[in-house]
CSV table of C-alpha atoms and ligand atoms in Angstrom, one decimal:
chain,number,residue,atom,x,y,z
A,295,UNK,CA,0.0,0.0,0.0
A,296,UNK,CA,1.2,3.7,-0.9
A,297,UNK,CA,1.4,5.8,1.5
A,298,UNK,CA,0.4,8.9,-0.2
A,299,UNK,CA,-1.9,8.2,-3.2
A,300,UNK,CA,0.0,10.0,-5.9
A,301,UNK,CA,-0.1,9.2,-9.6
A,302,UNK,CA,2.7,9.9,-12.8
A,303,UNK,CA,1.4,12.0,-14.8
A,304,UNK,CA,3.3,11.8,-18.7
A,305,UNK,CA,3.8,14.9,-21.0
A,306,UNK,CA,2.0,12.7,-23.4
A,307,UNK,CA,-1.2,12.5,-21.0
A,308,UNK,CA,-0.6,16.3,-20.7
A,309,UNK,CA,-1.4,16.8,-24.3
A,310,UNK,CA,-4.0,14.1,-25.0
A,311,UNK,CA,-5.9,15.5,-21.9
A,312,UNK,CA,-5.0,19.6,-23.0
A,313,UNK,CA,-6.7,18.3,-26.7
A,314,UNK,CA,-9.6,16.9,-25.0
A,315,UNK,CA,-10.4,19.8,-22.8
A,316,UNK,CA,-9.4,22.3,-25.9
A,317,UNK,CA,-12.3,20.0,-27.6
A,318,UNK,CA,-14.7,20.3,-24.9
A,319,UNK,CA,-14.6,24.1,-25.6
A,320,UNK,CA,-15.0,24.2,-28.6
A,321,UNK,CA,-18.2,22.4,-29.0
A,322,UNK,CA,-19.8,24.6,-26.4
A,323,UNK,CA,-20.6,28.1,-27.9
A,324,UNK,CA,-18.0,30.3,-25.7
A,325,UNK,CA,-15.2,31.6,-28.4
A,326,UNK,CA,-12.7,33.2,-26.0
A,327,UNK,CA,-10.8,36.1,-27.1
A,328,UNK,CA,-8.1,36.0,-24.1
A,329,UNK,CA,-6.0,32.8,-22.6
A,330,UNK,CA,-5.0,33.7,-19.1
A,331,UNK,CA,-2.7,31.3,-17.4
A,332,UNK,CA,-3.0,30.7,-14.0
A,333,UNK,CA,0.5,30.7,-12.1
A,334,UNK,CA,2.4,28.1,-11.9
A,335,UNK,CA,0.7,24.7,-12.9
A,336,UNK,CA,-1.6,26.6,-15.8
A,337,UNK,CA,1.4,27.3,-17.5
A,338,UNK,CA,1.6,24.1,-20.0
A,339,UNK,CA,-1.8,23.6,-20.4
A,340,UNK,CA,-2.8,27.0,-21.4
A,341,UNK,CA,0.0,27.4,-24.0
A,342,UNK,CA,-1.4,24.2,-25.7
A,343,UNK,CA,-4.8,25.4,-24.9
A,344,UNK,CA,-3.8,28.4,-27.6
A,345,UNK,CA,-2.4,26.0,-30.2
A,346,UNK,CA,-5.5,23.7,-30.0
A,347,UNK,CA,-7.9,26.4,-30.5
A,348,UNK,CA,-5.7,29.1,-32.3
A,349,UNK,CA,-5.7,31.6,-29.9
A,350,UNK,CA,-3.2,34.4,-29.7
A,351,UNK,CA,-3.4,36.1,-26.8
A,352,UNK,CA,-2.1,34.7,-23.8
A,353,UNK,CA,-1.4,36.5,-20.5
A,354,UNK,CA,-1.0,35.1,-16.8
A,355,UNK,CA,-1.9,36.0,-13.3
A,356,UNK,CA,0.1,34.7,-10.1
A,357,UNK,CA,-3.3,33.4,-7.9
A,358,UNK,CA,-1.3,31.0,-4.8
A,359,UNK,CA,-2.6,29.7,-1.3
A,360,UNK,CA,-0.8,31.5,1.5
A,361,UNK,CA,-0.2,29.2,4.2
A,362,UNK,CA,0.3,31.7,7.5
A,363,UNK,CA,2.2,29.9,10.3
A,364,UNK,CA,0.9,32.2,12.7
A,365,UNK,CA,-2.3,31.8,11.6
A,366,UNK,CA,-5.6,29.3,11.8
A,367,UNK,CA,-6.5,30.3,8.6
A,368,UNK,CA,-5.3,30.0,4.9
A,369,UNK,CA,-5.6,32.6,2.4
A,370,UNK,CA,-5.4,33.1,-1.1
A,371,UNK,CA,-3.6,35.9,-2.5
A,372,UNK,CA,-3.1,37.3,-5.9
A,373,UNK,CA,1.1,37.6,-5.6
A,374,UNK,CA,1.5,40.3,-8.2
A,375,UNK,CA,-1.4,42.4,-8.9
A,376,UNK,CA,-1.4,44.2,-12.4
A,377,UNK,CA,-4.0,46.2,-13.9
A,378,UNK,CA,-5.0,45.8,-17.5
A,379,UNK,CA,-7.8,46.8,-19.6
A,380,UNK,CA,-9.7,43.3,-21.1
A,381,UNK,CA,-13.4,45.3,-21.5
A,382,UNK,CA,-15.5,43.6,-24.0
A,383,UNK,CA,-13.5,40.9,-23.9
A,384,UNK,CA,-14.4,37.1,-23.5
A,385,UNK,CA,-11.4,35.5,-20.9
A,386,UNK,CA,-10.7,31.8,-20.7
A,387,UNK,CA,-8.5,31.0,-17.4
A,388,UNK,CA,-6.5,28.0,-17.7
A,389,UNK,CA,-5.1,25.9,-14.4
A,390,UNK,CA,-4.0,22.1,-14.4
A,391,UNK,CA,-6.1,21.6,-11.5
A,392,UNK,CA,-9.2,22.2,-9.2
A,393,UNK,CA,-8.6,20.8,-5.5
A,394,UNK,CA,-9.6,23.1,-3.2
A,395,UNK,CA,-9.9,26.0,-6.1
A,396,UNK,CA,-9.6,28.8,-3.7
A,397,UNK,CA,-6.9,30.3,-5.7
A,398,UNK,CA,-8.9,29.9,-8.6
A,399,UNK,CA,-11.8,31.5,-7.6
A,400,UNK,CA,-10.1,34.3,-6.4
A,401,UNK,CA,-8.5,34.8,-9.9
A,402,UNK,CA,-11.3,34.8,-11.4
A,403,UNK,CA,-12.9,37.8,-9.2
A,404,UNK,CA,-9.9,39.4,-9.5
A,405,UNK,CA,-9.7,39.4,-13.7
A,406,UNK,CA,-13.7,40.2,-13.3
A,407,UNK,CA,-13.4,43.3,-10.9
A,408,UNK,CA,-9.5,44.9,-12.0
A,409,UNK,CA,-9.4,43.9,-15.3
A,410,UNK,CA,-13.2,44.5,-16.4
A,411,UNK,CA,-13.5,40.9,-18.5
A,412,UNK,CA,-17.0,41.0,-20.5
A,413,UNK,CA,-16.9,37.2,-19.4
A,414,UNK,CA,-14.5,34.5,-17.5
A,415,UNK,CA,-14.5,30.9,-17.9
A,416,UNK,CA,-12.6,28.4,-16.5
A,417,UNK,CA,-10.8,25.6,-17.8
A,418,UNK,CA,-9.0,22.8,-16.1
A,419,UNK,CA,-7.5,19.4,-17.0
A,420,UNK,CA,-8.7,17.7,-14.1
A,421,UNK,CA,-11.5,18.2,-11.4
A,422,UNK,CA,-11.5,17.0,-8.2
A,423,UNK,CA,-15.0,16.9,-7.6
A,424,UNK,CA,-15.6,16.0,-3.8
A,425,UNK,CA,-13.3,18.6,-2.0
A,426,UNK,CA,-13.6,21.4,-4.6
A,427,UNK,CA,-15.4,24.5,-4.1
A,428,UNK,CA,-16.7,24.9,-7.6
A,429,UNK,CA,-17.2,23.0,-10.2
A,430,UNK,CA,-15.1,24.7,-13.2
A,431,UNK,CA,-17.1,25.1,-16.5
A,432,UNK,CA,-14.9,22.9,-18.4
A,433,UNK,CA,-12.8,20.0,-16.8
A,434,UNK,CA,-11.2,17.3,-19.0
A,435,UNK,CA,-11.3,14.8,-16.1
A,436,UNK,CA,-13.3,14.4,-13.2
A,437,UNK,CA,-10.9,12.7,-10.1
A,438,UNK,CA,-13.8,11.1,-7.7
A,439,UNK,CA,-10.7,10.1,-5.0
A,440,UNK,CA,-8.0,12.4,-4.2
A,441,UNK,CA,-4.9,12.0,-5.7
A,442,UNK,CA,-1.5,13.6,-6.0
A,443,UNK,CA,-1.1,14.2,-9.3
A,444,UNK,CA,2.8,14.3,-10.4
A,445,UNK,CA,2.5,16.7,-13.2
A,446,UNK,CA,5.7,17.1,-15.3
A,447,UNK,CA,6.5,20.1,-14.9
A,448,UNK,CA,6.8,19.6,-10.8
A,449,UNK,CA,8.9,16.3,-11.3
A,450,UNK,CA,12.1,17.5,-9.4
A,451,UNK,CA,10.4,19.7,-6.6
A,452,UNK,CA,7.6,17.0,-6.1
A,453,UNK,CA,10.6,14.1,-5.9
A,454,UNK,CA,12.6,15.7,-3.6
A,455,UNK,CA,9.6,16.4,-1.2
A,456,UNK,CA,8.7,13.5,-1.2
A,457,UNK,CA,11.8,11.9,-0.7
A,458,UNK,CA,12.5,14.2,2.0
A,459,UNK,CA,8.8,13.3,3.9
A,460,UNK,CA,10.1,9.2,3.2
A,461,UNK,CA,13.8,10.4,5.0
A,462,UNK,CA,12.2,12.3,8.2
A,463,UNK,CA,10.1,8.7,8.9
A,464,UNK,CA,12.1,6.0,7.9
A,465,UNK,CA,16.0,7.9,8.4
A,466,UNK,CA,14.4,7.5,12.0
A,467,UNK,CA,15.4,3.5,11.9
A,468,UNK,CA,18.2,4.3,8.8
A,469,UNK,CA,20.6,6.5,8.8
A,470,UNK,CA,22.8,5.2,6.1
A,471,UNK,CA,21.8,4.7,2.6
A,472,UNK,CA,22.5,3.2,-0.3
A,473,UNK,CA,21.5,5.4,-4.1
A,474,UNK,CA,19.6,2.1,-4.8
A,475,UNK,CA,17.7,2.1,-0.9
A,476,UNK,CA,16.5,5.5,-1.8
A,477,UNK,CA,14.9,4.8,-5.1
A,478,UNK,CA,13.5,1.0,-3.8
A,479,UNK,CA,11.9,2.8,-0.6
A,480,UNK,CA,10.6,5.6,-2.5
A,481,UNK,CA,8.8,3.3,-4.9
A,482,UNK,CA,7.8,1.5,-2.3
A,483,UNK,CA,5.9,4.4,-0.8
A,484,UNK,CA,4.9,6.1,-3.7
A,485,UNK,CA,4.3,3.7,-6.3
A,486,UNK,CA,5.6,6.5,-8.8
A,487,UNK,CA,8.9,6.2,-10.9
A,488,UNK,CA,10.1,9.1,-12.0
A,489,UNK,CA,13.3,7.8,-14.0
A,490,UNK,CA,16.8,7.9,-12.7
A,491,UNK,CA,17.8,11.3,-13.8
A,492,UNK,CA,15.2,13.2,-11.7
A,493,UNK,CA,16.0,11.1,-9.1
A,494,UNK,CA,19.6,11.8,-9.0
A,495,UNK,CA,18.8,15.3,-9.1
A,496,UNK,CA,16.0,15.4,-6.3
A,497,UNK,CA,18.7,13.3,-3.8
A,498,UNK,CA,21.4,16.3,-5.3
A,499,UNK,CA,18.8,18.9,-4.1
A,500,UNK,CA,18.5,16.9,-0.7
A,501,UNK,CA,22.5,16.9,-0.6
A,502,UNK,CA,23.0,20.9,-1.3
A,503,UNK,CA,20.2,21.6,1.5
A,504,UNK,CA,22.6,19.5,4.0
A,505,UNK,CA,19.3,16.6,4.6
A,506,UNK,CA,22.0,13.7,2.8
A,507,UNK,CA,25.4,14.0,3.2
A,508,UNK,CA,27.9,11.8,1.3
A,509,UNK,CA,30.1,9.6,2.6
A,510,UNK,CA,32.1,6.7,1.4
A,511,UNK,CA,29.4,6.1,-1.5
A,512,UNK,CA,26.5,6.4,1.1
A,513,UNK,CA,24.5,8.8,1.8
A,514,UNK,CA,23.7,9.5,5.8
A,515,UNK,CA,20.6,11.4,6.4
A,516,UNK,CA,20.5,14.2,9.0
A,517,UNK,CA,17.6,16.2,9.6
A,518,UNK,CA,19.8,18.5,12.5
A,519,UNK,CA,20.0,21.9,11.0
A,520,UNK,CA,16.1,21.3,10.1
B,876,ADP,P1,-5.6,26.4,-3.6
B,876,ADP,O1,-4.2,26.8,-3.7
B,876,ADP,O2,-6.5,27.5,-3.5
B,876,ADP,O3,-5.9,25.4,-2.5
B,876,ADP,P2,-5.9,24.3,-5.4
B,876,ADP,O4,-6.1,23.4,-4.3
B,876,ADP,O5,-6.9,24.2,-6.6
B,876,ADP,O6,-6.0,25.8,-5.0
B,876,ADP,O7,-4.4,24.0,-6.0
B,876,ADP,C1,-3.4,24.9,-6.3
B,876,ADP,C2,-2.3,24.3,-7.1
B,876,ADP,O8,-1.6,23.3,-6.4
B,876,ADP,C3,-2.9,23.6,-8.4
B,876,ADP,O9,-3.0,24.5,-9.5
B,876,ADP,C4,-1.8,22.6,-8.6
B,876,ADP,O10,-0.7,23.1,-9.4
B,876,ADP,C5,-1.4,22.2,-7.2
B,876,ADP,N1,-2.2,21.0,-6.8
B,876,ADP,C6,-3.2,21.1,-5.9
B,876,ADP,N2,-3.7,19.8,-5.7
B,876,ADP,C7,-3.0,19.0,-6.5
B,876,ADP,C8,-3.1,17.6,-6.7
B,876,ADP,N3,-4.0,16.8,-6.1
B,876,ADP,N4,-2.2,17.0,-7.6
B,876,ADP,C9,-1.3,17.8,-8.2
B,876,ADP,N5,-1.2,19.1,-8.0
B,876,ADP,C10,-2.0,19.7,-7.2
């Protein structure tokens, strides 16, 4: 059994799923005039958004969930706000995913009340329909079970966080570690594998932030200066 349900997501499924949801659109009647990309994880699907349906006009807005430490409460905040003029015109905001959609939301009020949008829509490859908030106006996939999704464009940053989560259980019974203990316990948890060249990078990042330190062809974890 995993012990975080996550699932590899391929750059091929990325653009069979982006063609889908650029299909989906375009059998309903909205013809928008304006891509805009939410920040980070909209990225890739929006540009491919604009090739599938010929759009030209791509921009991107920054919408992120704040965690305050000293806080209860989360928030989401638009990280750089900009003002533009988009009156008249018909907006399609693209993200890879709703979960919560918080951040989403609040883009969407935000391009609605500062940029003056005639219309927003919003367009995501997959829809995580139990915890969402909304349900978005075009989805490509509905996820009834939550899932970490391991997108592409995370595969390094997702790898070593997850490797670092594995080290700070199990480096409690191991300190020393082989290259090939690494990989066989992360596959073991995770059930994901992400080739050997992220790997080697992820347990590189791990190594520069001082977690793994090398020794004699081992790696010894150390979670001290944490
Ligand atoms: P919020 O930040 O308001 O909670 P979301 O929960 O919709 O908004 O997620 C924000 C971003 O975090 C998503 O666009 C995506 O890049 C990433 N993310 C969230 N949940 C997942 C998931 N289950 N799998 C992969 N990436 C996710």
């Amino acid at each position: 059994m995993a012990k975080l349900k996550t699932r590899l997501v391929t750059w091929d499924d990325v653009v069979s799923w982006s063609r889908g949801l650029a299909g989906k659109i375009r059998e309903s009647s909205y013809r928008p005039d304006v891509v805009v990309a939410v920040a980070r994880g909209g990225f890739v699907p929006a540009r491919l958004i604009c090739d599938f349906l010929l759009i030209d006009n791509l921009l991107s807005i920054q919408s992120q969930h704040w965690t305050e430490a000293a806080k209860a409460e989360d928030r989401a905040v638009i990280k750089f706000p900009y003002k533009i003029d988009l009156s008249g015109r018909k907006v399609l905001l693209v993200d890879d995913i709703v979960d919560t959609g918080e951040s989403l939301a609040l883009a969407r009020n935000y391009i609605y009340n500062n940029w003056s949008a005639e219309e927003v829509r919003i367009a995501v490859l997959q829809w995580i329909s139990p915890v969402a908030k909304f349900k978005p106006d075009y989805y490509f996939m509905e996820v009834k079970e939550w899932v970490w999704f391991q997108y592409p464009w995370t595969r390094l940053e997702d790898t070593y966080q997850l490797l670092k989560r594995l080290l700070k259980e199990e480096g409690k019974y191991k300190k020393e570690w082989s290259f090939e203990d690494l990989v066989n316990k992360f596959l073991e948890w995770y059930e994901i594998d992400v080739g050997k060249e992220y790997f080697k990078e992820a347990v590189d990042v791990l190594v520069r932030k001082g977690i793994l330190k090398p020794e004699g062809g081992k790696y010894i974890v150390n979670f001290t200066g944490e």
